[in-house]
Amino acid sequence: MGKTTNGHGRSRRNLLLSSSIVTASLLLANMAAAAPALIPSTTSATETGQVTVQGIEFKNNDITMSGNVYFPKDFDKSEKYPTIVVVHPGGGVKEQAAGLDAQKLAEQGFVTLAFDASHQGASGGMPRFLDDPMKRVVDFYSAVDYLTSLPYVDANNIGALGVCAGSGITVKASMTDRRIKAIATVSAVDVGAATRKGWDGKGSESALIGTLDAVAKQRSAEAAGAAPVYVNYVPKVGDETAPRDLQEAADYYLTPRGGYPTSTNQMRLVSVATLASFTGFEGADTYITQPLLIVAGSEAGSLWHSQELNAEAASKDKELFIIDGATHMDLYDGKGATAAANKVGPFFKAKLAAK
């Protein structure tokens, strides 16, 4: 199966496709007029197969975060469990790919936590639909804080799994949060590098300047009282001008396959500046010393992120696991997600003290 080597608009999609084709006029031509309202979180418990899911809330400074904790079969609150924090993709929410991965790892005996980024999903934070990767790093710290406060969590055996842009967040946070003892990524993306270089990593970084000029004008306009504007994460379903990965992303996020009410496909335009300044993997050559597993599809346009992370990470215990024939989105659900979980679960069992 694998091999080992040691928004509806076009704006953000074009930004990721190739920086050389992004212009300020194109960016501004595809803005959404308004954002949906915050959807309240829930703290109810449900059964999913052999896993129990409990809605929870935790504090991130003055923001109330919304998460789901997944408990394995025959969970005993008097015992301590190795625990995994799962970080969702950009534009995603905890009920999508991150939640599925959290469930699959709970089925393998772990306690897991998937949570919504601040300013997104059911988590608090104003303004809504801001995508700031460094704020997401702080979200991660707060999620680990919460886990260490739980009596059934083995605080000496916490791992982290990042999916897509959640991988860049996970890697960046784990560089300085030494409570993380093992790291895994699935369909990894450093969203900063993708913003600067395009989805395929071949764009001219200087071509982004026109877009940043437009963002600067919008920030000034909003400071003077103008309404915020929004761009979309993925293209319309059926837009064949988009890269294959992003066409498949539309099929996932904008259809019943993976769509969820709190995943709105909208992002504040001014977020582009914070995305462009993010360096998710910078420093990995010094600070990523934990065991590291990188899972990616052989046909993913994003594969270059996984290859770069594998090349740069300082860890002496690292593995790049390629799932033959899989695209970026294939690992979000279905057989691809199962194949990824079947690799990630044993990795965490080997690197964390299993029950």
mmCIF file of C-alpha atoms in Angstrom:
data_model
loop_
_atom_site.group_PDB
_atom_site.id
_atom_site.type_symbol
_atom_site.label_atom_id
_atom_site.label_comp_id
_atom_site.label_asym_id
_atom_site.label_seq_id
_atom_site.Cartn_x
_atom_site.Cartn_y
_atom_site.Cartn_z
ATOM 1 C CA MET A 1 0.000 0.000 0.000
ATOM 2 C CA GLY A 2 2.803 2.381 0.832
ATOM 3 C CA LYS A 3 6.540 2.770 0.669
ATOM 4 C CA THR A 4 9.043 4.318 3.014
ATOM 5 C CA THR A 5 11.924 6.702 2.204
ATOM 6 C CA ASN A 6 14.119 7.735 5.348
ATOM 7 C CA GLY A 7 -14.304 29.672 -0.884
ATOM 8 C CA HIS A 8 -16.306 29.197 -3.854
ATOM 9 C CA GLY A 9 -14.333 32.027 -5.500
ATOM 10 C CA ARG A 10 -11.004 31.707 -7.255
ATOM 11 C CA SER A 11 -9.015 34.101 -5.100
ATOM 12 C CA ARG A 12 -7.182 31.917 -2.596
ATOM 13 C CA ARG A 13 -7.143 28.927 -4.959
ATOM 14 C CA ASN A 14 -5.279 31.001 -7.540
ATOM 15 C CA LEU A 15 -2.979 32.286 -4.813
ATOM 16 C CA LEU A 16 -2.041 28.701 -3.987
ATOM 17 C CA LEU A 17 -1.950 27.542 -7.596
ATOM 18 C CA SER A 18 0.715 29.952 -8.746
ATOM 19 C CA SER A 19 1.794 33.228 -7.254
ATOM 20 C CA SER A 20 2.688 34.406 -10.759
ATOM 21 C CA ILE A 21 -0.958 34.556 -11.838
ATOM 22 C CA VAL A 22 -2.283 36.390 -8.785
ATOM 23 C CA THR A 23 -3.119 40.070 -9.187
ATOM 24 C CA ALA A 24 -4.850 42.487 -6.857
ATOM 25 C CA SER A 25 -7.741 42.911 -9.268
ATOM 26 C CA LEU A 26 -8.293 39.143 -9.459
ATOM 27 C CA LEU A 27 -8.191 38.847 -5.684
ATOM 28 C CA LEU A 28 -10.679 41.660 -5.143
ATOM 29 C CA ALA A 29 -12.999 40.416 -7.874
ATOM 30 C CA ASN A 30 -13.852 37.251 -5.965
ATOM 31 C CA MET A 31 -14.613 38.532 -2.480
ATOM 32 C CA ALA A 32 -17.656 37.399 -0.561
ATOM 33 C CA ALA A 33 -19.834 40.149 0.869
ATOM 34 C CA ALA A 34 -20.607 38.805 4.323
ATOM 35 C CA ALA A 35 -19.712 36.044 6.743
ATOM 36 C CA PRO A 36 -22.117 33.639 8.456
ATOM 37 C CA ALA A 37 -22.741 34.012 12.178
ATOM 38 C CA LEU A 38 -20.989 31.943 14.830
ATOM 39 C CA ILE A 39 -22.651 28.569 15.392
ATOM 40 C CA PRO A 40 -22.697 27.663 19.102
ATOM 41 C CA SER A 41 -20.749 24.636 20.289
ATOM 42 C CA THR A 42 -22.242 21.618 21.988
ATOM 43 C CA THR A 43 -21.021 19.641 24.987
ATOM 44 C CA SER A 44 -23.162 16.554 24.472
ATOM 45 C CA ALA A 45 -21.770 13.014 24.408
ATOM 46 C CA THR A 46 -22.442 10.578 21.571
ATOM 47 C CA GLU A 47 -21.488 7.041 20.630
ATOM 48 C CA THR A 48 -19.651 6.468 17.333
ATOM 49 C CA GLY A 49 -19.097 2.759 16.832
ATOM 50 C CA GLN A 50 -16.909 1.650 19.725
ATOM 51 C CA VAL A 51 -15.835 5.218 20.499
ATOM 52 C CA THR A 52 -17.517 7.750 22.779
ATOM 53 C CA VAL A 53 -17.296 11.396 21.715
ATOM 54 C CA GLN A 54 -17.664 14.150 24.314
ATOM 55 C CA GLY A 55 -18.057 17.779 23.339
ATOM 56 C CA ILE A 56 -15.869 20.004 25.519
ATOM 57 C CA GLU A 57 -14.767 23.601 25.914
ATOM 58 C CA PHE A 58 -11.454 25.006 27.126
ATOM 59 C CA LYS A 59 -9.952 28.448 27.520
ATOM 60 C CA ASN A 60 -7.362 30.011 25.252
ATOM 61 C CA ASN A 61 -6.661 33.264 27.077
ATOM 62 C CA ASP A 62 -10.018 35.085 26.697
ATOM 63 C CA ILE A 63 -11.307 32.827 23.905
ATOM 64 C CA THR A 64 -13.529 29.825 24.579
ATOM 65 C CA MET A 65 -12.425 26.937 22.386
ATOM 66 C CA SER A 66 -14.699 24.155 21.167
ATOM 67 C CA GLY A 67 -13.436 20.581 20.944
ATOM 68 C CA ASN A 68 -14.398 16.931 20.906
ATOM 69 C CA VAL A 69 -12.652 14.345 23.065
ATOM 70 C CA TYR A 70 -12.766 10.758 21.779
ATOM 71 C CA PHE A 71 -12.601 7.910 24.289
ATOM 72 C CA PRO A 72 -11.619 4.317 23.402
ATOM 73 C CA LYS A 73 -13.742 1.265 24.091
ATOM 74 C CA ASP A 74 -13.859 0.266 27.755
ATOM 75 C CA PHE A 75 -12.451 3.634 28.787
ATOM 76 C CA ASP A 76 -11.665 3.764 32.505
ATOM 77 C CA LYS A 77 -11.350 7.279 33.913
ATOM 78 C CA SER A 78 -9.251 5.977 36.801
ATOM 79 C CA GLU A 79 -6.453 5.005 34.404
ATOM 80 C CA LYS A 80 -4.074 7.174 32.375
ATOM 81 C CA TYR A 81 -3.984 7.043 28.590
ATOM 82 C CA PRO A 82 -1.508 8.143 25.919
ATOM 83 C CA THR A 83 -3.276 11.003 24.179
ATOM 84 C CA ILE A 84 -3.195 12.582 20.714
ATOM 85 C CA VAL A 85 -4.151 16.146 19.770
ATOM 86 C CA VAL A 86 -5.389 16.374 16.162
ATOM 87 C CA VAL A 87 -5.180 19.658 14.223
ATOM 88 C CA HIS A 88 -7.591 20.309 11.348
ATOM 89 C CA PRO A 89 -6.819 21.675 7.852
ATOM 90 C CA GLY A 90 -7.204 25.325 6.895
ATOM 91 C CA GLY A 91 -10.884 26.070 6.425
ATOM 92 C CA GLY A 92 -11.822 22.782 8.054
ATOM 93 C CA VAL A 93 -13.431 22.042 11.399
ATOM 94 C CA LYS A 94 -13.133 19.354 14.041
ATOM 95 C CA GLU A 95 -16.036 17.302 12.680
ATOM 96 C CA GLN A 96 -14.336 16.635 9.332
ATOM 97 C CA ALA A 97 -10.984 14.945 8.573
ATOM 98 C CA ALA A 98 -9.500 15.764 11.981
ATOM 99 C CA GLY A 99 -12.472 14.206 13.748
ATOM 100 C CA LEU A 100 -12.310 11.089 11.609
ATOM 101 C CA ASP A 101 -8.617 10.692 12.382
ATOM 102 C CA ALA A 102 -9.303 11.285 16.074
ATOM 103 C CA GLN A 103 -11.978 8.589 15.990
ATOM 104 C CA LYS A 104 -9.743 6.082 14.216
ATOM 105 C CA LEU A 105 -6.955 6.642 16.727
ATOM 106 C CA ALA A 106 -9.398 6.268 19.634
ATOM 107 C CA GLU A 107 -10.429 2.941 18.128
ATOM 108 C CA GLN A 108 -6.779 1.949 18.538
ATOM 109 C CA GLY A 109 -6.781 2.751 22.265
ATOM 110 C CA PHE A 110 -5.869 6.427 22.520
ATOM 111 C CA VAL A 111 -7.718 9.334 24.040
ATOM 112 C CA THR A 112 -7.818 11.989 21.323
ATOM 113 C CA LEU A 113 -8.807 15.639 21.007
ATOM 114 C CA ALA A 114 -9.911 17.470 17.863
ATOM 115 C CA PHE A 115 -10.773 21.155 18.215
ATOM 116 C CA ASP A 116 -11.796 24.158 16.137
ATOM 117 C CA ALA A 117 -9.254 26.914 15.553
ATOM 118 C CA SER A 118 -9.971 30.201 17.287
ATOM 119 C CA HIS A 119 -12.043 32.605 15.145
ATOM 120 C CA GLN A 120 -13.397 29.584 13.253
ATOM 121 C CA GLY A 121 -15.944 26.790 13.574
ATOM 122 C CA ALA A 122 -17.661 26.660 16.960
ATOM 123 C CA SER A 123 -14.710 28.206 18.806
ATOM 124 C CA GLY A 124 -14.907 31.812 19.921
ATOM 125 C CA GLY A 125 -12.752 34.699 18.827
ATOM 126 C CA MET A 126 -13.475 37.931 17.001
ATOM 127 C CA PRO A 127 -13.299 38.827 14.205
ATOM 128 C CA ARG A 128 -14.812 35.729 12.691
ATOM 129 C CA PHE A 129 -13.081 33.715 9.961
ATOM 130 C CA LEU A 130 -9.636 35.092 10.600
ATOM 131 C CA ASP A 131 -6.941 32.598 9.565
ATOM 132 C CA ASP A 132 -3.761 33.473 11.448
ATOM 133 C CA PRO A 133 -1.343 30.521 11.662
ATOM 134 C CA MET A 134 0.540 31.877 14.662
ATOM 135 C CA LYS A 135 -2.727 32.263 16.538
ATOM 136 C CA ARG A 136 -3.421 28.651 15.635
ATOM 137 C CA VAL A 137 -0.066 27.742 17.212
ATOM 138 C CA VAL A 138 -1.294 29.358 20.446
ATOM 139 C CA ASP A 139 -4.545 27.391 20.027
ATOM 140 C CA PHE A 140 -2.398 24.260 19.987
ATOM 141 C CA TYR A 141 -0.567 25.233 23.192
ATOM 142 C CA SER A 142 -3.912 25.813 24.907
ATOM 143 C CA ALA A 143 -5.261 22.460 23.707
ATOM 144 C CA VAL A 144 -2.255 20.714 25.253
ATOM 145 C CA ASP A 145 -2.726 22.758 28.435
ATOM 146 C CA TYR A 146 -6.275 21.417 28.596
ATOM 147 C CA LEU A 147 -5.194 17.827 28.038
ATOM 148 C CA THR A 148 -2.611 17.980 30.827
ATOM 149 C CA SER A 149 -5.352 19.061 33.229
ATOM 150 C CA LEU A 150 -7.362 15.865 32.651
ATOM 151 C CA PRO A 151 -6.732 13.127 35.239
ATOM 152 C CA TYR A 152 -6.990 10.322 32.667
ATOM 153 C CA VAL A 153 -4.406 11.829 30.297
ATOM 154 C CA ASP A 154 -0.829 10.603 30.606
ATOM 155 C CA ALA A 155 0.833 14.012 30.401
ATOM 156 C CA ASN A 156 4.195 12.378 29.704
ATOM 157 C CA ASN A 157 2.845 10.658 26.600
ATOM 158 C CA ILE A 158 1.100 13.203 24.393
ATOM 159 C CA GLY A 159 1.417 13.059 20.621
ATOM 160 C CA ALA A 160 0.238 15.383 17.862
ATOM 161 C CA LEU A 161 -1.237 14.764 14.416
ATOM 162 C CA GLY A 162 -1.664 17.537 11.855
ATOM 163 C CA VAL A 163 -3.719 17.253 8.666
ATOM 164 C CA CYS A 164 -2.941 19.476 5.643
ATOM 165 C CA ALA A 165 -2.377 23.032 6.950
ATOM 166 C CA GLY A 166 -2.810 21.583 10.439
ATOM 167 C CA SER A 167 0.556 19.921 9.846
ATOM 168 C CA GLY A 168 2.355 23.247 9.586
ATOM 169 C CA ILE A 169 0.674 24.348 12.807
ATOM 170 C CA THR A 170 1.550 21.077 14.529
ATOM 171 C CA VAL A 171 5.189 21.153 13.482
ATOM 172 C CA LYS A 172 5.649 24.819 14.382
ATOM 173 C CA ALA A 173 4.029 24.371 17.801
ATOM 174 C CA SER A 174 5.861 21.128 18.569
ATOM 175 C CA MET A 175 9.215 22.823 18.039
ATOM 176 C CA THR A 176 8.748 24.755 21.268
ATOM 177 C CA ASP A 177 6.147 22.685 23.110
ATOM 178 C CA ARG A 178 8.269 19.866 24.426
ATOM 179 C CA ARG A 179 5.241 18.210 25.966
ATOM 180 C CA ILE A 180 4.727 16.693 22.514
ATOM 181 C CA LYS A 181 6.625 13.403 22.454
ATOM 182 C CA ALA A 182 5.791 12.213 18.922
ATOM 183 C CA ILE A 183 4.528 13.937 15.759
ATOM 184 C CA ALA A 184 2.654 12.690 12.697
ATOM 185 C CA THR A 185 1.449 14.545 9.606
ATOM 186 C CA VAL A 186 -1.047 13.538 6.915
ATOM 187 C CA SER A 187 -1.062 15.343 3.547
ATOM 188 C CA ALA A 188 1.233 17.948 5.093
ATOM 189 C CA VAL A 189 1.104 21.599 4.018
ATOM 190 C CA ASP A 190 3.088 24.550 5.339
ATOM 191 C CA VAL A 191 0.438 27.127 4.471
ATOM 192 C CA GLY A 192 2.994 29.932 4.537
ATOM 193 C CA ALA A 193 5.144 28.267 1.892
ATOM 194 C CA ALA A 194 2.050 27.423 -0.158
ATOM 195 C CA THR A 195 0.888 31.045 -0.031
ATOM 196 C CA ARG A 196 4.272 32.354 -1.147
ATOM 197 C CA LYS A 197 5.165 29.677 -3.703
ATOM 198 C CA GLY A 198 1.805 28.411 -4.956
ATOM 199 C CA TRP A 199 0.141 25.031 -4.515
ATOM 200 C CA ASP A 200 2.774 23.228 -6.576
ATOM 201 C CA GLY A 201 5.677 25.099 -4.960
ATOM 202 C CA LYS A 202 6.888 26.518 -8.273
ATOM 203 C CA GLY A 203 5.473 30.045 -8.198
ATOM 204 C CA SER A 204 7.477 33.261 -8.060
ATOM 205 C CA GLU A 205 7.374 34.586 -4.508
ATOM 206 C CA SER A 206 7.738 38.189 -5.656
ATOM 207 C CA ALA A 207 4.501 37.893 -7.639
ATOM 208 C CA LEU A 208 2.650 37.909 -4.315
ATOM 209 C CA ILE A 209 3.491 41.580 -3.784
ATOM 210 C CA GLY A 210 0.485 42.783 -5.820
ATOM 211 C CA THR A 211 -1.835 40.726 -3.675
ATOM 212 C CA LEU A 212 -0.229 42.036 -0.486
ATOM 213 C CA ASP A 213 -0.718 45.599 -1.779
ATOM 214 C CA ALA A 214 -4.451 44.865 -2.082
ATOM 215 C CA VAL A 215 -4.497 43.382 1.406
ATOM 216 C CA ALA A 216 -2.767 46.470 2.802
ATOM 217 C CA LYS A 217 -5.393 48.735 1.254
ATOM 218 C CA GLN A 218 -8.143 46.578 2.730
ATOM 219 C CA ARG A 219 -6.610 46.691 6.212
ATOM 220 C CA SER A 220 -6.515 50.490 6.038
ATOM 221 C CA ALA A 221 -10.095 50.575 4.810
ATOM 222 C CA GLU A 222 -11.268 48.389 7.671
ATOM 223 C CA ALA A 223 -9.331 50.509 10.165
ATOM 224 C CA ALA A 224 -11.324 53.471 8.857
ATOM 225 C CA GLY A 225 -14.608 51.652 9.378
ATOM 226 C CA ALA A 226 -15.135 49.732 6.143
ATOM 227 C CA ALA A 227 -16.838 46.350 6.259
ATOM 228 C CA PRO A 228 -14.564 43.296 6.203
ATOM 229 C CA VAL A 229 -14.403 41.240 3.028
ATOM 230 C CA TYR A 230 -13.926 37.515 2.614
ATOM 231 C CA VAL A 231 -12.337 35.139 0.132
ATOM 232 C CA ASN A 232 -12.895 31.435 -0.401
ATOM 233 C CA TYR A 233 -10.656 28.469 0.405
ATOM 234 C CA VAL A 234 -11.650 26.141 -2.424
ATOM 235 C CA PRO A 235 -13.097 26.657 -5.930
ATOM 236 C CA LYS A 236 -16.569 25.780 -7.089
ATOM 237 C CA VAL A 237 -17.373 22.108 -7.581
ATOM 238 C CA GLY A 238 -16.513 21.199 -11.152
ATOM 239 C CA ASP A 239 -14.021 24.033 -11.744
ATOM 240 C CA GLU A 240 -11.566 22.191 -13.971
ATOM 241 C CA THR A 241 -9.155 25.133 -14.103
ATOM 242 C CA ALA A 242 -8.097 24.408 -10.513
ATOM 243 C CA PRO A 243 -5.317 21.939 -9.634
ATOM 244 C CA ARG A 244 -6.511 18.388 -9.131
ATOM 245 C CA ASP A 245 -6.025 18.546 -5.352
ATOM 246 C CA LEU A 246 -8.188 21.657 -5.055
ATOM 247 C CA GLN A 247 -10.883 20.291 -7.357
ATOM 248 C CA GLU A 248 -11.035 17.309 -5.026
ATOM 249 C CA ALA A 249 -11.062 19.663 -2.038
ATOM 250 C CA ALA A 250 -14.211 21.293 -3.433
ATOM 251 C CA ASP A 251 -15.770 17.860 -3.812
ATOM 252 C CA TYR A 252 -14.980 17.174 -0.163
ATOM 253 C CA TYR A 253 -15.831 20.491 1.510
ATOM 254 C CA LEU A 254 -18.759 21.635 -0.627
ATOM 255 C CA THR A 255 -20.750 18.405 -0.896
ATOM 256 C CA PRO A 256 -22.319 15.987 1.596
ATOM 257 C CA ARG A 257 -19.128 13.912 1.389
ATOM 258 C CA GLY A 258 -17.354 16.121 3.929
ATOM 259 C CA GLY A 259 -19.322 19.345 4.229
ATOM 260 C CA TYR A 260 -20.264 20.602 7.687
ATOM 261 C CA PRO A 261 -22.265 23.717 8.689
ATOM 262 C CA THR A 262 -19.394 25.371 10.566
ATOM 263 C CA SER A 263 -16.980 24.861 7.663
ATOM 264 C CA THR A 264 -18.110 27.866 5.616
ATOM 265 C CA ASN A 265 -15.397 28.120 2.930
ATOM 266 C CA GLN A 266 -14.807 31.737 3.914
ATOM 267 C CA MET A 267 -11.728 33.554 5.175
ATOM 268 C CA ARG A 268 -11.101 37.221 5.890
ATOM 269 C CA LEU A 269 -9.121 38.762 3.054
ATOM 270 C CA VAL A 270 -6.647 40.345 5.466
ATOM 271 C CA SER A 271 -5.612 36.836 6.561
ATOM 272 C CA VAL A 272 -3.494 36.564 3.422
ATOM 273 C CA ALA A 273 -0.784 38.692 5.054
ATOM 274 C CA THR A 274 -0.574 36.460 8.125
ATOM 275 C CA LEU A 275 -0.539 33.340 5.964
ATOM 276 C CA ALA A 276 2.260 34.731 3.806
ATOM 277 C CA SER A 277 4.416 35.548 6.836
ATOM 278 C CA PHE A 278 4.115 32.073 8.385
ATOM 279 C CA THR A 279 7.072 29.667 8.299
ATOM 280 C CA GLY A 280 5.691 26.347 9.478
ATOM 281 C CA PHE A 281 8.773 24.209 8.918
ATOM 282 C CA GLU A 282 11.500 26.786 9.518
ATOM 283 C CA GLY A 283 13.496 25.645 12.538
ATOM 284 C CA ALA A 284 12.640 21.972 12.069
ATOM 285 C CA ASP A 285 16.316 21.300 11.384
ATOM 286 C CA THR A 286 17.043 22.250 15.000
ATOM 287 C CA TYR A 287 13.895 21.811 17.065
ATOM 288 C CA ILE A 288 12.014 18.815 15.640
ATOM 289 C CA THR A 289 13.839 16.118 17.546
ATOM 290 C CA GLN A 290 10.786 14.034 18.432
ATOM 291 C CA PRO A 291 9.934 10.861 16.501
ATOM 292 C CA LEU A 292 8.266 11.974 13.271
ATOM 293 C CA LEU A 293 5.999 10.178 10.795
ATOM 294 C CA ILE A 294 5.042 11.920 7.535
ATOM 295 C CA VAL A 295 2.240 10.327 5.489
ATOM 296 C CA ALA A 296 1.414 11.563 1.988
ATOM 297 C CA GLY A 297 -0.040 10.414 -1.311
ATOM 298 C CA SER A 298 2.233 9.741 -4.266
ATOM 299 C CA GLU A 299 -0.100 11.725 -6.558
ATOM 300 C CA ALA A 300 -0.572 14.713 -4.243
ATOM 301 C CA GLY A 301 0.389 18.104 -5.638
ATOM 302 C CA SER A 302 1.302 18.967 -2.049
ATOM 303 C CA LEU A 303 3.847 16.135 -1.778
ATOM 304 C CA TRP A 304 6.734 18.618 -1.865
ATOM 305 C CA HIS A 305 5.817 19.825 1.637
ATOM 306 C CA SER A 306 6.180 16.316 3.070
ATOM 307 C CA GLN A 307 9.449 15.788 1.230
ATOM 308 C CA GLU A 308 10.867 19.073 2.521
ATOM 309 C CA LEU A 309 9.793 18.348 6.088
ATOM 310 C CA ASN A 310 11.407 14.920 5.925
ATOM 311 C CA ALA A 311 14.615 16.428 4.568
ATOM 312 C CA GLU A 312 14.759 19.243 7.124
ATOM 313 C CA ALA A 313 13.605 17.682 10.408
ATOM 314 C CA ALA A 314 16.384 17.076 12.923
ATOM 315 C CA SER A 315 14.765 13.932 14.294
ATOM 316 C CA LYS A 316 16.906 10.822 14.015
ATOM 317 C CA ASP A 317 13.710 8.777 14.148
ATOM 318 C CA LYS A 318 11.693 9.906 11.123
ATOM 319 C CA GLU A 319 9.862 8.274 8.247
ATOM 320 C CA LEU A 320 8.256 9.509 5.043
ATOM 321 C CA PHE A 321 5.525 7.018 4.187
ATOM 322 C CA ILE A 322 4.094 7.339 0.675
ATOM 323 C CA ILE A 323 0.695 5.817 -0.086
ATOM 324 C CA ASP A 324 0.879 4.734 -3.709
ATOM 325 C CA GLY A 325 -1.683 6.269 -6.058
ATOM 326 C CA ALA A 326 -3.230 8.544 -3.417
ATOM 327 C CA THR A 327 -3.898 12.245 -3.926
ATOM 328 C CA HIS A 328 -3.905 14.913 -1.226
ATOM 329 C CA MET A 329 -7.640 14.613 -0.512
ATOM 330 C CA ASP A 330 -7.725 10.806 -0.688
ATOM 331 C CA LEU A 331 -6.291 10.737 2.844
ATOM 332 C CA TYR A 332 -9.187 12.748 4.316
ATOM 333 C CA ASP A 333 -11.744 9.931 4.271
ATOM 334 C CA GLY A 334 -12.531 6.507 2.856
ATOM 335 C CA LYS A 335 -9.824 3.944 2.154
ATOM 336 C CA GLY A 336 -7.094 6.573 2.136
ATOM 337 C CA ALA A 337 -7.907 7.753 5.648
ATOM 338 C CA THR A 338 -7.967 4.148 6.824
ATOM 339 C CA ALA A 339 -4.580 3.476 5.241
ATOM 340 C CA ALA A 340 -3.142 6.573 6.920
ATOM 341 C CA ALA A 341 -4.628 5.657 10.314
ATOM 342 C CA ASN A 342 -3.292 2.115 9.999
ATOM 343 C CA LYS A 343 0.189 3.615 9.762
ATOM 344 C CA VAL A 344 -0.225 6.476 12.246
ATOM 345 C CA GLY A 345 -1.790 4.378 15.029
ATOM 346 C CA PRO A 346 1.057 1.844 15.304
ATOM 347 C CA PHE A 347 3.561 4.716 15.088
ATOM 348 C CA PHE A 348 2.083 6.379 18.164
ATOM 349 C CA LYS A 349 1.821 3.042 19.971
ATOM 350 C CA ALA A 350 5.513 2.472 19.370
ATOM 351 C CA LYS A 351 6.633 5.993 20.320
ATOM 352 C CA LEU A 352 4.294 6.657 23.249
ATOM 353 C CA ALA A 353 3.881 4.371 26.232
ATOM 354 C CA ALA A 354 0.865 2.311 25.195
ATOM 355 C CA LYS A 355 -1.657 0.925 27.653
#
